[in-house]
């Protein structure tokens, strides 16, 4: 029987595989450019990478007691960020490396979580619908990434990159 942490790690790994695939399709697109759709400015590829890194670092590593990375520039890409790019970002290659590093730390951490810890309140006091358990933070991180992976798929369509 797999622990809940192992199940969540597997699920998040599968979502990340899809995220990485869409990012690979977008490698010829300017990662800093934002496109307007019906007068609405969409987030850039870079913004999405940085935001996903911030979210996983916050929702899994910080919230559930892992060892988060210390990258203060990520705070610009937090919940409620305005979609602009921070002026002191590392380049895309370094941002992608940090995305990978945070995910590897997160995956390893999830495998250490006993099922009993899933019921405990998370360390950042954040929740949804009155649920601020570790389980909810992990579930939200997974669904959050999947949602932004969908944004990457839209960027493929907008840039006429065939994906499916």
PDB file of C-alpha atoms in Angstrom:
ATOM      1  CA  UNK A   1       0.000   0.000   0.000  1.00  0.00           C
ATOM      2  CA  UNK A   2       1.339   3.411  -0.976  1.00  0.00           C
ATOM      3  CA  UNK A   3       1.308   6.262   1.500  1.00  0.00           C
ATOM      4  CA  UNK A   4      -0.750   9.336   0.668  1.00  0.00           C
ATOM      5  CA  UNK A   5       2.513  11.236   0.252  1.00  0.00           C
ATOM      6  CA  UNK A   6       3.721   8.700  -2.323  1.00  0.00           C
ATOM      7  CA  UNK A   7       0.417   8.902  -4.196  1.00  0.00           C
ATOM      8  CA  UNK A   8       0.591  12.707  -4.218  1.00  0.00           C
ATOM      9  CA  UNK A   9       4.245  12.607  -5.334  1.00  0.00           C
ATOM     10  CA  UNK A  10       3.280  10.348  -8.230  1.00  0.00           C
ATOM     11  CA  UNK A  11       0.358  12.576  -9.219  1.00  0.00           C
ATOM     12  CA  UNK A  12       2.465  15.721  -9.081  1.00  0.00           C
ATOM     13  CA  UNK A  13       5.203  14.034 -11.085  1.00  0.00           C
ATOM     14  CA  UNK A  14       2.701  13.251 -13.848  1.00  0.00           C
ATOM     15  CA  UNK A  15       1.442  16.844 -13.878  1.00  0.00           C
ATOM     16  CA  UNK A  16       5.051  18.087 -14.026  1.00  0.00           C
ATOM     17  CA  UNK A  17       5.755  15.793 -16.985  1.00  0.00           C
ATOM     18  CA  UNK A  18       2.977  17.578 -18.868  1.00  0.00           C
ATOM     19  CA  UNK A  19       4.229  21.004 -17.770  1.00  0.00           C
ATOM     20  CA  UNK A  20       7.727  20.154 -18.998  1.00  0.00           C
ATOM     21  CA  UNK A  21       6.344  18.890 -22.304  1.00  0.00           C
ATOM     22  CA  UNK A  22       4.463  22.129 -22.994  1.00  0.00           C
ATOM     23  CA  UNK A  23       7.517  24.147 -21.976  1.00  0.00           C
ATOM     24  CA  UNK A  24       9.607  22.135 -24.452  1.00  0.00           C
ATOM     25  CA  UNK A  25       7.145  22.973 -27.218  1.00  0.00           C
ATOM     26  CA  UNK A  26       7.437  26.673 -26.369  1.00  0.00           C
ATOM     27  CA  UNK A  27      11.247  26.815 -26.504  1.00  0.00           C
ATOM     28  CA  UNK A  28      11.236  28.952 -29.674  1.00  0.00           C
ATOM     29  CA  UNK A  29       8.866  31.547 -28.163  1.00  0.00           C
ATOM     30  CA  UNK A  30      10.225  34.597 -26.359  1.00  0.00           C
ATOM     31  CA  UNK A  31       9.735  33.554 -22.697  1.00  0.00           C
ATOM     32  CA  UNK A  32       9.379  37.158 -21.554  1.00  0.00           C
ATOM     33  CA  UNK A  33       6.732  38.255 -24.035  1.00  0.00           C
ATOM     34  CA  UNK A  34       3.118  38.651 -23.032  1.00  0.00           C
ATOM     35  CA  UNK A  35       0.321  38.280 -25.526  1.00  0.00           C
ATOM     36  CA  UNK A  36      -2.964  40.118 -25.447  1.00  0.00           C
ATOM     37  CA  UNK A  37      -6.145  38.155 -26.043  1.00  0.00           C
ATOM     38  CA  UNK A  38      -9.316  40.203 -26.369  1.00  0.00           C
ATOM     39  CA  UNK A  39      -7.621  43.043 -24.534  1.00  0.00           C
ATOM     40  CA  UNK A  40      -6.415  40.844 -21.684  1.00  0.00           C
ATOM     41  CA  UNK A  41      -2.684  40.449 -21.155  1.00  0.00           C
ATOM     42  CA  UNK A  42      -1.678  36.839 -20.479  1.00  0.00           C
ATOM     43  CA  UNK A  43       1.250  35.857 -18.292  1.00  0.00           C
ATOM     44  CA  UNK A  44       4.551  35.167 -19.991  1.00  0.00           C
ATOM     45  CA  UNK A  45       6.228  31.779 -20.048  1.00  0.00           C
ATOM     46  CA  UNK A  46       8.832  33.111 -17.638  1.00  0.00           C
ATOM     47  CA  UNK A  47       6.181  34.381 -15.231  1.00  0.00           C
ATOM     48  CA  UNK A  48       4.481  30.972 -15.243  1.00  0.00           C
ATOM     49  CA  UNK A  49       7.775  29.163 -14.535  1.00  0.00           C
ATOM     50  CA  UNK A  50       8.596  31.504 -11.658  1.00  0.00           C
ATOM     51  CA  UNK A  51       5.065  31.347 -10.258  1.00  0.00           C
ATOM     52  CA  UNK A  52       4.978  27.538 -10.335  1.00  0.00           C
ATOM     53  CA  UNK A  53       8.325  27.490  -8.537  1.00  0.00           C
ATOM     54  CA  UNK A  54       7.084  29.916  -5.892  1.00  0.00           C
ATOM     55  CA  UNK A  55       3.859  27.935  -5.431  1.00  0.00           C
ATOM     56  CA  UNK A  56       5.485  24.532  -4.988  1.00  0.00           C
ATOM     57  CA  UNK A  57       8.086  25.984  -2.647  1.00  0.00           C
ATOM     58  CA  UNK A  58       5.309  27.602  -0.579  1.00  0.00           C
ATOM     59  CA  UNK A  59       2.498  25.027  -0.737  1.00  0.00           C
ATOM     60  CA  UNK A  60       4.528  21.880  -0.277  1.00  0.00           C
ATOM     61  CA  UNK A  61       7.924  22.707   1.180  1.00  0.00           C
ATOM     62  CA  UNK A  62       7.049  25.620   3.492  1.00  0.00           C
ATOM     63  CA  UNK A  63       3.476  24.617   4.331  1.00  0.00           C
ATOM     64  CA  UNK A  64       4.149  20.976   5.165  1.00  0.00           C
ATOM     65  CA  UNK A  65       7.518  21.311   6.914  1.00  0.00           C
ATOM     66  CA  UNK A  66      10.004  20.582   4.147  1.00  0.00           C
ATOM     67  CA  UNK A  67      13.182  22.470   3.383  1.00  0.00           C
ATOM     68  CA  UNK A  68      12.216  25.324   1.054  1.00  0.00           C
ATOM     69  CA  UNK A  69      14.720  27.043  -1.196  1.00  0.00           C
ATOM     70  CA  UNK A  70      15.798  30.555  -0.368  1.00  0.00           C
ATOM     71  CA  UNK A  71      15.200  32.602  -3.506  1.00  0.00           C
ATOM     72  CA  UNK A  72      13.795  35.998  -2.448  1.00  0.00           C
ATOM     73  CA  UNK A  73      13.124  37.043  -6.069  1.00  0.00           C
ATOM     74  CA  UNK A  74      10.372  34.378  -6.202  1.00  0.00           C
ATOM     75  CA  UNK A  75       8.200  36.484  -3.887  1.00  0.00           C
ATOM     76  CA  UNK A  76       7.430  38.743  -6.845  1.00  0.00           C
ATOM     77  CA  UNK A  77       5.570  35.767  -8.375  1.00  0.00           C
ATOM     78  CA  UNK A  78       3.466  34.955  -5.308  1.00  0.00           C
ATOM     79  CA  UNK A  79      -0.276  34.658  -5.069  1.00  0.00           C
ATOM     80  CA  UNK A  80      -1.796  37.923  -6.181  1.00  0.00           C
ATOM     81  CA  UNK A  81       1.203  38.906  -8.305  1.00  0.00           C
ATOM     82  CA  UNK A  82       0.374  41.350 -11.067  1.00  0.00           C
ATOM     83  CA  UNK A  83       1.924  39.411 -13.948  1.00  0.00           C
ATOM     84  CA  UNK A  84       4.873  41.731 -14.376  1.00  0.00           C
ATOM     85  CA  UNK A  85       8.422  40.487 -14.432  1.00  0.00           C
ATOM     86  CA  UNK A  86      10.716  41.300 -11.526  1.00  0.00           C
ATOM     87  CA  UNK A  87      13.723  43.376 -12.486  1.00  0.00           C
ATOM     88  CA  UNK A  88      16.258  41.063 -10.805  1.00  0.00           C
ATOM     89  CA  UNK A  89      15.354  37.674 -12.223  1.00  0.00           C
ATOM     90  CA  UNK A  90      17.823  34.998 -13.150  1.00  0.00           C
ATOM     91  CA  UNK A  91      17.653  34.029 -16.822  1.00  0.00           C
ATOM     92  CA  UNK A  92      15.147  31.424 -18.004  1.00  0.00           C
ATOM     93  CA  UNK A  93      17.683  28.589 -17.871  1.00  0.00           C
ATOM     94  CA  UNK A  94      18.389  29.327 -14.196  1.00  0.00           C
ATOM     95  CA  UNK A  95      14.664  29.710 -13.447  1.00  0.00           C
ATOM     96  CA  UNK A  96      13.970  26.323 -15.057  1.00  0.00           C
ATOM     97  CA  UNK A  97      16.808  24.806 -13.026  1.00  0.00           C
ATOM     98  CA  UNK A  98      15.230  26.165  -9.836  1.00  0.00           C
ATOM     99  CA  UNK A  99      11.813  24.839 -10.912  1.00  0.00           C
ATOM    100  CA  UNK A 100      13.406  21.400 -11.241  1.00  0.00           C
ATOM    101  CA  UNK A 101      15.277  21.710  -7.932  1.00  0.00           C
ATOM    102  CA  UNK A 102      12.161  22.715  -5.986  1.00  0.00           C
ATOM    103  CA  UNK A 103      10.222  19.862  -7.571  1.00  0.00           C
ATOM    104  CA  UNK A 104      12.904  17.317  -6.656  1.00  0.00           C
ATOM    105  CA  UNK A 105      12.962  18.600  -3.061  1.00  0.00           C
ATOM    106  CA  UNK A 106       9.181  18.517  -2.959  1.00  0.00           C
ATOM    107  CA  UNK A 107       8.989  14.985  -4.324  1.00  0.00           C
ATOM    108  CA  UNK A 108      11.532  13.699  -1.799  1.00  0.00           C
ATOM    109  CA  UNK A 109       9.707  15.496   1.028  1.00  0.00           C
ATOM    110  CA  UNK A 110       6.306  14.068   0.061  1.00  0.00           C
ATOM    111  CA  UNK A 111       7.721  10.554   0.290  1.00  0.00           C
ATOM    112  CA  UNK A 112       8.662  11.181   3.933  1.00  0.00           C
ATOM    113  CA  UNK A 113       5.222  12.364   5.075  1.00  0.00           C
ATOM    114  CA  UNK A 114       3.278   9.826   7.132  1.00  0.00           C
ATOM    115  CA  UNK A 115      -0.445   9.607   6.453  1.00  0.00           C
ATOM    116  CA  UNK A 116      -1.180  11.013   9.919  1.00  0.00           C
ATOM    117  CA  UNK A 117       0.562  14.278   9.013  1.00  0.00           C
ATOM    118  CA  UNK A 118      -1.916  14.840   6.182  1.00  0.00           C
ATOM    119  CA  UNK A 119      -4.634  15.638   8.734  1.00  0.00           C
ATOM    120  CA  UNK A 120      -2.554  18.253  10.553  1.00  0.00           C
ATOM    121  CA  UNK A 121      -2.915  21.963   9.886  1.00  0.00           C
ATOM    122  CA  UNK A 122      -0.276  23.336   7.552  1.00  0.00           C
ATOM    123  CA  UNK A 123       2.428  25.648   8.838  1.00  0.00           C
ATOM    124  CA  UNK A 124       1.428  28.722   6.815  1.00  0.00           C
ATOM    125  CA  UNK A 125      -2.208  28.823   7.939  1.00  0.00           C
ATOM    126  CA  UNK A 126      -3.535  28.892   4.393  1.00  0.00           C
ATOM    127  CA  UNK A 127      -6.600  26.925   3.379  1.00  0.00           C
ATOM    128  CA  UNK A 128      -9.599  26.494   1.131  1.00  0.00           C
ATOM    129  CA  UNK A 129     -13.171  26.228   2.287  1.00  0.00           C
ATOM    130  CA  UNK A 130     -12.084  26.054   5.901  1.00  0.00           C
ATOM    131  CA  UNK A 131      -9.616  23.221   5.218  1.00  0.00           C
ATOM    132  CA  UNK A 132      -6.037  24.153   6.024  1.00  0.00           C
ATOM    133  CA  UNK A 133      -4.601  20.659   6.360  1.00  0.00           C
ATOM    134  CA  UNK A 134      -1.346  19.524   4.829  1.00  0.00           C
ATOM    135  CA  UNK A 135      -3.410  17.329   2.498  1.00  0.00           C
ATOM    136  CA  UNK A 136      -5.249  20.369   1.137  1.00  0.00           C
ATOM    137  CA  UNK A 137      -2.001  22.255   0.509  1.00  0.00           C
ATOM    138  CA  UNK A 138      -0.575  19.333  -1.441  1.00  0.00           C
ATOM    139  CA  UNK A 139      -3.805  18.790  -3.389  1.00  0.00           C
ATOM    140  CA  UNK A 140      -3.984  22.477  -4.182  1.00  0.00           C
ATOM    141  CA  UNK A 141      -0.381  22.570  -5.375  1.00  0.00           C
ATOM    142  CA  UNK A 142      -1.129  19.741  -7.809  1.00  0.00           C
ATOM    143  CA  UNK A 143      -4.344  21.263  -9.147  1.00  0.00           C
ATOM    144  CA  UNK A 144      -2.728  24.712  -9.260  1.00  0.00           C
ATOM    145  CA  UNK A 145       0.085  23.458 -11.463  1.00  0.00           C
ATOM    146  CA  UNK A 146      -2.345  21.627 -13.733  1.00  0.00           C
ATOM    147  CA  UNK A 147      -4.291  24.857 -14.212  1.00  0.00           C
ATOM    148  CA  UNK A 148      -1.153  26.764 -15.220  1.00  0.00           C
ATOM    149  CA  UNK A 149      -0.105  23.889 -17.474  1.00  0.00           C
ATOM    150  CA  UNK A 150      -3.342  24.638 -19.284  1.00  0.00           C
ATOM    151  CA  UNK A 151      -2.146  28.213 -19.694  1.00  0.00           C
ATOM    152  CA  UNK A 152       1.013  26.882 -21.338  1.00  0.00           C
ATOM    153  CA  UNK A 153      -1.168  24.858 -23.707  1.00  0.00           C
ATOM    154  CA  UNK A 154      -3.040  28.069 -24.630  1.00  0.00           C
ATOM    155  CA  UNK A 155       0.274  29.755 -25.364  1.00  0.00           C
ATOM    156  CA  UNK A 156       1.087  26.888 -27.731  1.00  0.00           C
ATOM    157  CA  UNK A 157      -2.194  27.450 -29.580  1.00  0.00           C
ATOM    158  CA  UNK A 158      -1.714  31.215 -29.670  1.00  0.00           C
ATOM    159  CA  UNK A 159       1.771  30.753 -31.166  1.00  0.00           C
ATOM    160  CA  UNK A 160       0.455  28.124 -33.603  1.00  0.00           C
ATOM    161  CA  UNK A 161       2.503  25.345 -32.038  1.00  0.00           C
ATOM    162  CA  UNK A 162       0.780  22.022 -32.535  1.00  0.00           C
ATOM    163  CA  UNK A 163       0.461  20.064 -29.312  1.00  0.00           C
ATOM    164  CA  UNK A 164      -2.537  17.713 -29.541  1.00  0.00           C
TER     165      UNK A 164
END
